[in-house]
CSV table of C-alpha atoms and ligand atoms in Angstrom, one decimal:
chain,number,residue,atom,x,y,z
A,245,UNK,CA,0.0,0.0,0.0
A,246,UNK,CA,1.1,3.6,-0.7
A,247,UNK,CA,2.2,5.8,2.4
A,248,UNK,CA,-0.3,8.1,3.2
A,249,UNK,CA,0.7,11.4,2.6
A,250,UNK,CA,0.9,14.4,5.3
A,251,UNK,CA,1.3,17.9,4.3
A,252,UNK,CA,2.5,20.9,6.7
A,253,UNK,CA,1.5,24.0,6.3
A,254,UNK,CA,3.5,26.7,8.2
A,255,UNK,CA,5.5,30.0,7.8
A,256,UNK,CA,7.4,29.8,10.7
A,257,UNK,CA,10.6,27.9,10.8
A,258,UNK,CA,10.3,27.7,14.6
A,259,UNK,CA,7.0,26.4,14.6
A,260,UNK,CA,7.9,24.1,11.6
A,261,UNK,CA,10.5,22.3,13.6
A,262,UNK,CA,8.3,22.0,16.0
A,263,UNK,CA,5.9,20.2,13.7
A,264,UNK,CA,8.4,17.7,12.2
A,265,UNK,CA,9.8,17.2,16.0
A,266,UNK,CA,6.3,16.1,17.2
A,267,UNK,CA,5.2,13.8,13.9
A,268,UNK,CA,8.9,12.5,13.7
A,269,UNK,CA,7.2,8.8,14.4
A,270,UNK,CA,4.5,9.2,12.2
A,271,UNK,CA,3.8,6.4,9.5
A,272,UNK,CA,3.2,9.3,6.6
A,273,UNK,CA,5.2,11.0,4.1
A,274,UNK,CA,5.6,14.3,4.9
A,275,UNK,CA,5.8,17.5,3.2
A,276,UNK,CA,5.9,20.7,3.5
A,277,UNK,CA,4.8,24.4,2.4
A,278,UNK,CA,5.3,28.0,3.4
A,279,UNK,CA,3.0,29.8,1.9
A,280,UNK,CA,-0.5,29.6,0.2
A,281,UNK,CA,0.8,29.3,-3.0
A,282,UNK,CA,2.9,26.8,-2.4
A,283,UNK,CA,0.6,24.6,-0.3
A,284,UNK,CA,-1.6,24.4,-3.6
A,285,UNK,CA,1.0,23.4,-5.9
A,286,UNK,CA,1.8,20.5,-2.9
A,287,UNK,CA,-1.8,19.5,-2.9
A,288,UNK,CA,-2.6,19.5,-6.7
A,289,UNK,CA,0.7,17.7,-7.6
A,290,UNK,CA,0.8,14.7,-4.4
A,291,UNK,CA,-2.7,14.9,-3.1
A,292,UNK,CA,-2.1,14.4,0.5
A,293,UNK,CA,-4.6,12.9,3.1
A,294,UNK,CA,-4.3,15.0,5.9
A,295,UNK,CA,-3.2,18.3,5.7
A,296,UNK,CA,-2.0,20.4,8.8
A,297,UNK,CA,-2.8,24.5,7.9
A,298,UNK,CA,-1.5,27.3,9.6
A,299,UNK,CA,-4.2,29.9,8.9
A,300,UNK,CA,-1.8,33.2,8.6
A,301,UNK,CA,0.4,32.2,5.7
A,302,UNK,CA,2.0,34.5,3.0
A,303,UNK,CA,0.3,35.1,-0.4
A,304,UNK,CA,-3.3,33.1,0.1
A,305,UNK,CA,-4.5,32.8,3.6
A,306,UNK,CA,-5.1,29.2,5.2
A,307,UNK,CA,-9.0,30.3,4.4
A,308,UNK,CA,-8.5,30.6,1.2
A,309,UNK,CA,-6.3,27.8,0.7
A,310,UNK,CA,-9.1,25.2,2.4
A,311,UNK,CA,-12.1,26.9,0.1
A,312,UNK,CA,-10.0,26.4,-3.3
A,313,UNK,CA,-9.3,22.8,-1.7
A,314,UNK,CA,-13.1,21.9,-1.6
A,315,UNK,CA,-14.0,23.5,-5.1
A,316,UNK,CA,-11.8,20.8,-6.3
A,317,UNK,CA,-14.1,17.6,-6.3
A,318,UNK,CA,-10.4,15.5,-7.2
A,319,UNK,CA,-9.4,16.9,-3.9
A,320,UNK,CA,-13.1,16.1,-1.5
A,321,UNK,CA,-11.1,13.6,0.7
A,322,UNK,CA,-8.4,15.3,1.9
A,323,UNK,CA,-8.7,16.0,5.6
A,324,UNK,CA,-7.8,19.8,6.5
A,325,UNK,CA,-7.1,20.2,10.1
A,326,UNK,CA,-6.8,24.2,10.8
A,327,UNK,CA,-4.1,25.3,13.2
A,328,UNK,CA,-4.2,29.6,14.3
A,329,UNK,CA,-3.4,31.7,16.7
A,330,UNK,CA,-6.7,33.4,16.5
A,331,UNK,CA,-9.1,33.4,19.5
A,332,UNK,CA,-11.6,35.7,19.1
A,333,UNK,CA,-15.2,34.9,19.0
A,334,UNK,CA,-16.5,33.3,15.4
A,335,UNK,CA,-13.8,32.3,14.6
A,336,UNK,CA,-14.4,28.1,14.5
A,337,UNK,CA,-17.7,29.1,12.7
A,338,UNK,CA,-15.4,30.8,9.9
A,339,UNK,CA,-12.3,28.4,9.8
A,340,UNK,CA,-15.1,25.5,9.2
A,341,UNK,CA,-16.9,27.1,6.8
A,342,UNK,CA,-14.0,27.8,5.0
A,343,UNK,CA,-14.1,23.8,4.1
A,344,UNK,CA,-11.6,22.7,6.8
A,345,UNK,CA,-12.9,19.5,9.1
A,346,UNK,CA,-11.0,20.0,12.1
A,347,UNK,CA,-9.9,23.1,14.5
A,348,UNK,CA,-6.8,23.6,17.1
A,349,UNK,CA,-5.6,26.8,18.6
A,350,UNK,CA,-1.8,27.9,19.0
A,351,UNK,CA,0.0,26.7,21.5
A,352,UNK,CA,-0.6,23.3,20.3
A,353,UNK,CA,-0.4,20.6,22.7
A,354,UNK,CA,2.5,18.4,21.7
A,355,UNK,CA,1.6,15.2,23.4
A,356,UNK,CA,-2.2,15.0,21.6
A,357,UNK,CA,-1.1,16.5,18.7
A,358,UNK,CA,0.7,13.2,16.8
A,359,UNK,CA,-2.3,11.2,18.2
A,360,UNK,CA,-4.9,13.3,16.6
A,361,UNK,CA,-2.8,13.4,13.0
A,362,UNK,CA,-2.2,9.9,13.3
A,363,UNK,CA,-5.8,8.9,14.1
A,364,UNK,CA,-6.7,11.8,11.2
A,365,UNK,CA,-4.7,9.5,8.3
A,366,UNK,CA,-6.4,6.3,9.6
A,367,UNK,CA,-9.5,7.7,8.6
A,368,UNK,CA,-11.0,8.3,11.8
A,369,UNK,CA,-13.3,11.2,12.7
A,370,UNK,CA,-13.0,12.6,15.5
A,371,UNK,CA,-14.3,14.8,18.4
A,372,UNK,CA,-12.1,17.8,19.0
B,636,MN,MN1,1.8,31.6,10.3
């Protein structure tokens, strides 16, 4: 069977090592993009199951980048699990809408974290 494919979506080298630290035992192929842009390029060209997306990136916003995601019927399956730093009101309501499945907040917590992502690219829904 094919890896499953993880993508990572951040603009912050800090917070990128971070993310690679934390999935370092993860069963997935991972890649990574820094910007809007680049993320869609990713998706379109290695369709990845679960994608991790930092909201505030460069060029196309993490919003953006879920709502071109579910225009794309090719691209329905791919899980989108938003990551921001935002925590005012409305917020969830607007980050879902955008076409994303799941929702965390900045800081993430690193012992759930790999869990979640691992249990996201079984195919599990889950309750968070
Ligand atoms: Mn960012």
């Amino acid at each position: 069977m094919e890896k499953n494919k993880l993508l990572v979506v951040e603009d912050n080298e800090v917070n990128l090592k971070l993310y690679m630290y934390m999935l370092k035992t993860i069963d997935a192929e991972i890649l990574i993009a820094r910007t809007g842009v680049e993320a869609l390029e990713v998706i379109e060209k290695f369709k990845p199951s679960v994608i991790i997306l930092d909201i505030q990136i460069p060029e196309i916003d993490g919003l953006e980048v879920a709502r071109r995601v579910r225009k794309n019927l090719e691209l329905k399956d791919i899980t989108i699990i938003a990551v921001t730093a935002y925590s005012m009101v409305g917020d969830k309501e607007k980050i879902l809408q955008s076409g994303c499945n799941y929702y965390v907040s900045k800081p993430i917590d690193t012992r759930k974290f790999p869990i979640i992502i691992e249990r996201l690219l079984k195919g599990e829904q889950l309750d968070i």
